[in-house]
Amino acid sequence: MSLSTSTEFPEGYGNFKLISNDGVAFHFPKFLLSYQSPVFEGMFAACSPNAASSNVLQLTEDSDTLDCFLRYLDPKKKFVPPAINL
C-alpha cells in the first residue's frame, strides 16, 4: 500500500510518524504525544531509543479517527468533534 501524507500533520510537523490503517501518514511531535498521553509516554519509555522503527507506529485506526485524535491533543489545532448519528 502506498502512503499519502496528512495535509494537517505533514512531514516536518513532528518527529514521530503514525500511519493509519488506510495508508495516511501523520507526523506529530513525539514530546507532545508523550506529554498528552500516558499510553504513549509508557510506550516511548519502554522502547529502545536507538531502534530504527522507534519513530514510526502503524495503527489499526483509520485516518479520520487519527486526525480527530491528534487535533484533540494539539493545542495549535482546532478540534471539531465528529458528528454522531444515533
CSV table of C-alpha atoms in Angstrom, one decimal:
chain,number,residue,atom,x,y,z
A,1,MET,CA,0.0,0.0,0.0
A,2,SER,CA,1.4,3.4,-0.9
A,3,LEU,CA,1.2,6.1,1.8
A,4,SER,CA,-0.3,9.5,1.5
A,5,THR,CA,0.5,12.3,3.9
A,6,SER,CA,-1.9,14.2,6.1
A,7,THR,CA,-2.3,17.8,5.0
A,8,GLU,CA,-2.9,18.9,8.6
A,9,PHE,CA,0.1,17.0,10.0
A,10,PRO,CA,2.6,16.9,7.1
A,11,GLU,CA,6.2,15.8,7.1
A,12,GLY,CA,8.2,18.2,9.3
A,13,TYR,CA,5.3,19.0,11.6
A,14,GLY,CA,6.6,16.4,14.1
A,15,ASN,CA,9.4,13.9,14.5
A,16,PHE,CA,7.1,10.8,15.0
A,17,LYS,CA,5.0,9.2,12.3
A,18,LEU,CA,1.7,7.5,12.9
A,19,ILE,CA,0.3,5.5,10.0
A,20,SER,CA,-3.4,4.8,9.7
A,21,ASN,CA,-4.9,1.6,8.5
A,22,ASP,CA,-5.9,3.3,5.3
A,23,GLY,CA,-2.4,4.4,4.5
A,24,VAL,CA,-2.2,8.0,5.7
A,25,ALA,CA,0.9,9.2,7.5
A,26,PHE,CA,0.6,11.7,10.3
A,27,HIS,CA,3.7,13.5,11.6
A,28,PHE,CA,3.4,14.6,15.2
A,29,PRO,CA,5.8,15.9,17.9
A,30,LYS,CA,6.8,12.9,20.0
A,31,PHE,CA,7.2,15.0,23.1
A,32,LEU,CA,3.6,16.2,22.7
A,33,LEU,CA,2.3,12.7,22.3
A,34,SER,CA,4.2,11.7,25.4
A,35,TYR,CA,3.0,14.7,27.4
A,36,GLN,CA,-0.6,14.4,26.5
A,37,SER,CA,-1.0,10.6,26.7
A,38,PRO,CA,0.2,8.3,29.4
A,39,VAL,CA,-0.2,5.4,27.0
A,40,PHE,CA,2.3,7.0,24.5
A,41,GLU,CA,4.6,8.1,27.4
A,42,GLY,CA,4.8,4.5,28.6
A,43,MET,CA,5.3,3.1,25.1
A,44,PHE,CA,8.1,5.5,24.4
A,45,ALA,CA,9.7,4.7,27.8
A,46,ALA,CA,9.6,1.0,27.0
A,47,CYS,CA,11.1,1.3,23.5
A,48,SER,CA,14.8,1.4,22.8
A,49,PRO,CA,15.6,5.0,21.6
A,50,ASN,CA,18.1,3.6,19.1
A,51,ALA,CA,15.6,1.3,17.3
A,52,ALA,CA,15.2,2.2,13.7
A,53,SER,CA,11.4,1.9,14.0
A,54,SER,CA,11.2,3.9,17.2
A,55,ASN,CA,9.8,6.9,15.3
A,56,VAL,CA,7.1,5.1,13.3
A,57,LEU,CA,3.9,3.4,14.5
A,58,GLN,CA,1.4,1.5,12.3
A,59,LEU,CA,-2.1,1.8,13.9
A,60,THR,CA,-5.4,0.0,13.3
A,61,GLU,CA,-7.4,3.2,13.4
A,62,ASP,CA,-8.5,4.9,10.2
A,63,SER,CA,-7.2,8.4,9.1
A,64,ASP,CA,-10.4,10.2,10.2
A,65,THR,CA,-10.0,8.8,13.7
A,66,LEU,CA,-6.3,9.7,13.9
A,67,ASP,CA,-6.9,13.2,12.5
A,68,CYS,CA,-9.6,13.8,15.2
A,69,PHE,CA,-7.4,12.3,18.0
A,70,LEU,CA,-4.3,14.4,17.0
A,71,ARG,CA,-6.3,17.6,16.7
A,72,TYR,CA,-7.6,17.0,20.2
A,73,LEU,CA,-4.1,16.6,21.5
A,74,ASP,CA,-2.5,19.5,19.7
A,75,PRO,CA,-3.2,22.9,21.3
A,76,LYS,CA,-2.4,24.7,17.9
A,77,LYS,CA,-5.1,22.9,16.0
A,78,LYS,CA,-8.9,23.4,16.1
A,79,PHE,CA,-10.7,20.3,17.4
A,80,VAL,CA,-14.1,19.7,15.9
A,81,PRO,CA,-15.9,16.8,17.4
A,82,PRO,CA,-17.3,14.4,14.8
A,83,ALA,CA,-21.0,14.2,14.2
A,84,ILE,CA,-22.7,11.2,15.8
A,85,ASN,CA,-25.6,9.6,14.1
A,86,LEU,CA,-28.0,8.0,16.6
